[in-house]
mmCIF file of C-alpha atoms and ligand atoms in Angstrom:
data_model
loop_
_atom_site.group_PDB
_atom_site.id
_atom_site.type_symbol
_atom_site.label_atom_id
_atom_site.label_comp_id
_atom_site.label_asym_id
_atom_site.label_seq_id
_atom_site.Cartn_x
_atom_site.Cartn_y
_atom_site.Cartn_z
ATOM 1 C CA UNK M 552 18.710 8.756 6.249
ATOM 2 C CA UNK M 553 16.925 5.966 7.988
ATOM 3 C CA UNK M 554 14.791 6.611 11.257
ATOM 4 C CA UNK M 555 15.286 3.578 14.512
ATOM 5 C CA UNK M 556 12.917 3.152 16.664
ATOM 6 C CA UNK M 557 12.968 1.460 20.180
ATOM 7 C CA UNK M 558 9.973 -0.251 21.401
ATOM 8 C CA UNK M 559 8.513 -0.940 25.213
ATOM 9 C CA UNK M 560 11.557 1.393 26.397
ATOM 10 C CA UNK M 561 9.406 2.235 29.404
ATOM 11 C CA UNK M 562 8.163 -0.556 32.033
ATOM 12 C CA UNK M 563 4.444 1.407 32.331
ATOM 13 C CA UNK M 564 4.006 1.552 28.661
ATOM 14 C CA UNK M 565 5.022 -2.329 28.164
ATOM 15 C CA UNK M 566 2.487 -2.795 31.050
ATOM 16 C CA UNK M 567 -0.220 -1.115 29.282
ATOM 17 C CA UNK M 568 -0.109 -2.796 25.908
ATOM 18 C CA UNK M 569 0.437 -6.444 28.068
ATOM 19 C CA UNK M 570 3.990 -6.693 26.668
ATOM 20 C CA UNK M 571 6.455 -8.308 28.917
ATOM 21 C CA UNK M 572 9.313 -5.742 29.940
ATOM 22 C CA UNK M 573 12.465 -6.755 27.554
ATOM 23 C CA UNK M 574 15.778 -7.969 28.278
ATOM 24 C CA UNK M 575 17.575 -5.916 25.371
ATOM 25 C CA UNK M 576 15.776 -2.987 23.790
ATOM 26 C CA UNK M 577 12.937 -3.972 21.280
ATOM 27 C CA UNK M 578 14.019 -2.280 17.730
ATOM 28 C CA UNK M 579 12.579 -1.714 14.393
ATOM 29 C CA UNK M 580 12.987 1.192 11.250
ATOM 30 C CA UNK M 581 10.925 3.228 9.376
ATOM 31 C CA UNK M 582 12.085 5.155 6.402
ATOM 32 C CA UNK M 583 12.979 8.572 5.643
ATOM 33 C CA UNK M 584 9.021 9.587 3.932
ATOM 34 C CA UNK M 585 7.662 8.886 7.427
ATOM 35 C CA UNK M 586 8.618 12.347 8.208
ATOM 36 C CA UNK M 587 5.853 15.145 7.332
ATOM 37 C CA UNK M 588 7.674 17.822 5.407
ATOM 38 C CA UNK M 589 7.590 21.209 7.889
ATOM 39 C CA UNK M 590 4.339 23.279 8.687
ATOM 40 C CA UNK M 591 2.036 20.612 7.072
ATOM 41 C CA UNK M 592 -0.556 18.168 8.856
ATOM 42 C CA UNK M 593 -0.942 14.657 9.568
ATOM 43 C CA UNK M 594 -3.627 12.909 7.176
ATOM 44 C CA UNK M 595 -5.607 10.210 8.618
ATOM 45 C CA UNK M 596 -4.869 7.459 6.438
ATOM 46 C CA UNK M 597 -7.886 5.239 5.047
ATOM 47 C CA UNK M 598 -5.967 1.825 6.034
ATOM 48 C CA UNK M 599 -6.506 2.156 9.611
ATOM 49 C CA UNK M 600 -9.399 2.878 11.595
ATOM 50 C CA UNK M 601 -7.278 3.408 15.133
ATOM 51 C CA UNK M 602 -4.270 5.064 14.279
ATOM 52 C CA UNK M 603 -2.399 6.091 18.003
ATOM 53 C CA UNK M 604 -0.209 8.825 19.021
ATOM 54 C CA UNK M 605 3.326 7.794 20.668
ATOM 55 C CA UNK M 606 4.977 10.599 21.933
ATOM 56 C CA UNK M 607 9.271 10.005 22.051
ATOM 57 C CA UNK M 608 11.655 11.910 22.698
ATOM 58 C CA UNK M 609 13.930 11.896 19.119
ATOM 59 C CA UNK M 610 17.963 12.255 18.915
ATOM 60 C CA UNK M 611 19.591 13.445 15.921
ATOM 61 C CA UNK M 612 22.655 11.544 14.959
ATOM 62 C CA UNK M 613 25.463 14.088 13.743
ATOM 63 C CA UNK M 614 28.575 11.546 13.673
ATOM 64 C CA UNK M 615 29.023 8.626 11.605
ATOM 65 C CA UNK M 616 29.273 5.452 13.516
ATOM 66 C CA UNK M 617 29.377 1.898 13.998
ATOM 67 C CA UNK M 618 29.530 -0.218 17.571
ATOM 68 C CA UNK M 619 30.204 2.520 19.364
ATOM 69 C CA UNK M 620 30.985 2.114 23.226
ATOM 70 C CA UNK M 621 28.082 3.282 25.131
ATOM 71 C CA UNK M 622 31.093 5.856 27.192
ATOM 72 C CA UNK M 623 30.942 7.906 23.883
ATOM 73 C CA UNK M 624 27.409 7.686 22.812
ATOM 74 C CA UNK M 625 27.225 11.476 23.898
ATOM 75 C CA UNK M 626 29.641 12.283 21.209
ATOM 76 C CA UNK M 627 27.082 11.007 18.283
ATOM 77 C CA UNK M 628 24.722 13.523 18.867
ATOM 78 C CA UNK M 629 24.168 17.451 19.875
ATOM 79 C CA UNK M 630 20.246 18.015 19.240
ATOM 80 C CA UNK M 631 17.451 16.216 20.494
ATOM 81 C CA UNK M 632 13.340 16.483 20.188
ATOM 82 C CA UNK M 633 9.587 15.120 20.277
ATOM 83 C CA UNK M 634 8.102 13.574 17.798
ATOM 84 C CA UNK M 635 5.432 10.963 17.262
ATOM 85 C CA UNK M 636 5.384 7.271 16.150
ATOM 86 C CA UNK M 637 2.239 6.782 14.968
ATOM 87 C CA UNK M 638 0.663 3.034 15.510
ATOM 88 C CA UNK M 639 -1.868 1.842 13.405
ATOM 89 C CA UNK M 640 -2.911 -0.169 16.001
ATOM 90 C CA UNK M 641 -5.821 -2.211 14.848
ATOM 91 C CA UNK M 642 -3.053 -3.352 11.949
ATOM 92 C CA UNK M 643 -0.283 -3.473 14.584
ATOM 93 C CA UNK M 644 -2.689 -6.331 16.787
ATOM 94 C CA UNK M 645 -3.522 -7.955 13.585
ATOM 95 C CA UNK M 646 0.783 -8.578 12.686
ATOM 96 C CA UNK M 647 1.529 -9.574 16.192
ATOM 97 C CA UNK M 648 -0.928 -12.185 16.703
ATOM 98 C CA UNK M 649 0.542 -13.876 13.180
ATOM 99 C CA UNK M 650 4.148 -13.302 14.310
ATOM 100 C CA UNK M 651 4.090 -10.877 11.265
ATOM 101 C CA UNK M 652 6.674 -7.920 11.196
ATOM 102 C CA UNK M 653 4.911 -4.630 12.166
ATOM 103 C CA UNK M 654 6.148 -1.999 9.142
ATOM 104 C CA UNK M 655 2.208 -1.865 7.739
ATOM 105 C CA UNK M 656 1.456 -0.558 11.321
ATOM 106 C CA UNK M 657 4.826 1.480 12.042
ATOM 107 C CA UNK M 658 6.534 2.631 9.104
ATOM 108 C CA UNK M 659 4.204 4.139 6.780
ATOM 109 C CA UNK M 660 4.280 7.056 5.380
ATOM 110 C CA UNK M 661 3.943 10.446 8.046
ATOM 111 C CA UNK M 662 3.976 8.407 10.454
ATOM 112 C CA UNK M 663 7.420 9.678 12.631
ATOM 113 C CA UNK M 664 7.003 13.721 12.533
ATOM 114 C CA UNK M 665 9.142 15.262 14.909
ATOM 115 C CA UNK M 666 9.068 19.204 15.953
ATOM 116 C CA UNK M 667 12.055 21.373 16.465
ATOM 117 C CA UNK M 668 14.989 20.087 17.660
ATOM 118 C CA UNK M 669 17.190 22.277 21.179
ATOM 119 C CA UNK M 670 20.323 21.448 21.538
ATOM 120 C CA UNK M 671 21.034 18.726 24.571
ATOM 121 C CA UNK M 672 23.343 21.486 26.036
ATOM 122 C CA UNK M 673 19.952 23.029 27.319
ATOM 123 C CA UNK M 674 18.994 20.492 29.809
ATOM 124 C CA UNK M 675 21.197 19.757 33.113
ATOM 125 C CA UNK M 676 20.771 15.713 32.497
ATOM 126 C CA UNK M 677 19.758 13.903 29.848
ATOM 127 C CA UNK M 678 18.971 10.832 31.932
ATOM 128 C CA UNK M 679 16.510 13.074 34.094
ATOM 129 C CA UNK M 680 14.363 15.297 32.323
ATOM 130 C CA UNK M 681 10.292 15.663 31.451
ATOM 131 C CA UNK M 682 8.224 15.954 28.448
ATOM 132 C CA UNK M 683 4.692 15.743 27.556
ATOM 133 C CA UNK M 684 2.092 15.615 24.883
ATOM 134 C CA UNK M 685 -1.002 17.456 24.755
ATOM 135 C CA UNK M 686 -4.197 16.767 22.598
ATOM 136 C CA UNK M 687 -6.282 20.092 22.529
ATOM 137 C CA UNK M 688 -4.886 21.486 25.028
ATOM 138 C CA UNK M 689 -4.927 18.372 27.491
ATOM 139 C CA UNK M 690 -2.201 16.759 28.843
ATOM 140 C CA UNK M 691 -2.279 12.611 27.463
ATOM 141 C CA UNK M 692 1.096 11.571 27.981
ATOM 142 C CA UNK M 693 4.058 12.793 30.719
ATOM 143 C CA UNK M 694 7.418 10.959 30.802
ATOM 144 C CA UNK M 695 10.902 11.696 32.096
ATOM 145 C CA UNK M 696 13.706 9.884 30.446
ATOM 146 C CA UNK M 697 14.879 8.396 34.035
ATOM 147 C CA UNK M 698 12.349 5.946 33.575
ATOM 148 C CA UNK M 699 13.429 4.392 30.476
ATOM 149 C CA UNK M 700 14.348 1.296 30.392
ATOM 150 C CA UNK M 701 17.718 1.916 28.070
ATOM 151 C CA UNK M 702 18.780 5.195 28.441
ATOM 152 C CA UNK M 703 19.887 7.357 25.278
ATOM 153 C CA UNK M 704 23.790 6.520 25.141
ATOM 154 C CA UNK M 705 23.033 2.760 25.814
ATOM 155 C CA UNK M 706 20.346 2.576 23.462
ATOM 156 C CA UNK M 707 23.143 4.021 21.043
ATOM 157 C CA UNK M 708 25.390 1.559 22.059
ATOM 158 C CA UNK M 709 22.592 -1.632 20.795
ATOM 159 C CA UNK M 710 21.696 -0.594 17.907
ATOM 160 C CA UNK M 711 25.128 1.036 16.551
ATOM 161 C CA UNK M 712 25.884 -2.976 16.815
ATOM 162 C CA UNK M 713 23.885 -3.479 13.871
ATOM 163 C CA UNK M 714 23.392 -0.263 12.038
ATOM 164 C CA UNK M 715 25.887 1.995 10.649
ATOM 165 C CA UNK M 716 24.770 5.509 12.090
ATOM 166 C CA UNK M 717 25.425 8.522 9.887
ATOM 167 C CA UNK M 718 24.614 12.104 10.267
ATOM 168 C CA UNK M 719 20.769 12.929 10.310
ATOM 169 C CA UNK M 720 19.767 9.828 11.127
ATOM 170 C CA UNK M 721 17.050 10.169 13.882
ATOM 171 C CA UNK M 722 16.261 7.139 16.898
ATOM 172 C CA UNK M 723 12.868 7.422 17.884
ATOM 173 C CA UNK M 724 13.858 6.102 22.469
ATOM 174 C CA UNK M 725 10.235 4.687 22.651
ATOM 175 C CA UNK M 726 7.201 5.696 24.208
ATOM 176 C CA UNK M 727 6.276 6.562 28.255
ATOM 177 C CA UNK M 728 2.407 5.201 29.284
ATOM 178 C CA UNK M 729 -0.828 6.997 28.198
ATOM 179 C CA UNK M 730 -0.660 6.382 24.592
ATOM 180 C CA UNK M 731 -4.221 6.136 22.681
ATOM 181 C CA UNK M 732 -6.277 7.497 19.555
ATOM 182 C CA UNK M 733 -6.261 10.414 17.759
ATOM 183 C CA UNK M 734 -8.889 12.091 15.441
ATOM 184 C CA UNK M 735 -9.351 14.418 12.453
ATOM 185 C CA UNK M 736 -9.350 17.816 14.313
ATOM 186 C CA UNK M 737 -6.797 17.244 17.349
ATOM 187 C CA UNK M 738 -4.075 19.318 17.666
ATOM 188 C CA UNK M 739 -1.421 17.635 18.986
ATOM 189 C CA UNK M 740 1.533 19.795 21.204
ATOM 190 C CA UNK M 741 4.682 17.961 22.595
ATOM 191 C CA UNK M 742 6.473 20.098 24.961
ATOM 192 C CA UNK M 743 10.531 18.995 26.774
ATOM 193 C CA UNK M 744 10.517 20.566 29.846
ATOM 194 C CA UNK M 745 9.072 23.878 29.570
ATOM 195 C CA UNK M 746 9.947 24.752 25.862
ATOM 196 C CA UNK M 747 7.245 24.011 23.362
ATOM 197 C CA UNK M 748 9.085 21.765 20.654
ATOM 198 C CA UNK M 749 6.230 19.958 18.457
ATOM 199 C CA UNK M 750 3.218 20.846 17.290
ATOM 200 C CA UNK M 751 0.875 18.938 14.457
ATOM 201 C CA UNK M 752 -2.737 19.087 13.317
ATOM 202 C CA UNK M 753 -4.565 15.871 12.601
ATOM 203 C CA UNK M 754 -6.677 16.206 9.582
HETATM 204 MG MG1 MG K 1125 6.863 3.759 19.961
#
């Protein structure tokens, strides 16, 4: 399985970083031992000395597919959730200013968990809904998908152009404002809506 990830998919977030807001969505991979196997923590890694939290909302791919119209995007995919896409931001600067690409900084490993994944039949409309991410118990990050810049089924759409989508693969839809560090000892919690989906100690 591969995991896609859209980048600057939300105006405030682009803003914040000083990233110009894109004309077609911003797109990169990580791969499959980014995920953290279930129950276990994230380890701060000894590369990075500012490793961020980027809380997403995650859809699971359960049809294979390739340049698919975005009209039947909603047909590749039943579940969604939160997860993360960790930044090692410090390496992150260091790539961009060289024109360098960013896997050192993105893809490594643990660095996309995701928490449980509801089925999309549970919220009234995908392009309207709210989630958030809490850091012990405060609230660091609040987004609803009507502000993204590509929704879900058009975001499907761009990057079924170029990749083959097969079942289980996951697209990480980028990242609302409010990102920023984490530390050994947070405990992270990502809630959609009301319904606590994701939850992750930082050791
Ligand atoms: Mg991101």
């Amino acid at each position: 399985m591969k995991i896609i990830c859209i980048g600057r998919n939300y105006a405030d977030h682009a803003a914040e970083l000083n990233n110009p807001v894109p004309k077609e969505p911003v797109v990169f991979l990580k791969p499959e031992t980014a995920l953290i196997p279930k129950n276990q923590p994230f380890f701060y890694p000894d590369f990075s000395n500012d490793i961020h939290f980027e809380a997403e909302i995650v859809v699971k791919i359960n049809r294979l597919g390739k340049n698919i119209a975005t009209q039947f995007a909603h047909k590749y995919y039943e579940e969604i959730s939160l997860g993360i896409d960790f930044t090692a931001r410090d390496i992150q600067q260091r790539l961009k200013e060289k024109g360098l690409p960013w896997e050192k900084a993105k893809a490594f490993d643990h660095s996309a968990p995701t928490g449980k994944f509801i089925p999309k039949s549970k919220l009234k409309n995908l392009n309207d809904f709210n989630f958030s991410l809490l850091i012990d118990g405060e609230t660091k990050q609040k987004g609803n998908t009507k502000n993204m810049l590509f929704s879900i089924d058009a975001i499907i759409a761009e990057v079924s152009k170029y990749f083959t989508l097969k079942i289980g693969d996951l697209i990480f839809t980028g990242t609302p404002a409010g990102v920023g560090p984490i530390a050994i000892g947070n405990h992270l919690e990502g809630f959609i809506e009301e319904e606590k989906v994701f939850n992750l100690k930082i050791r």
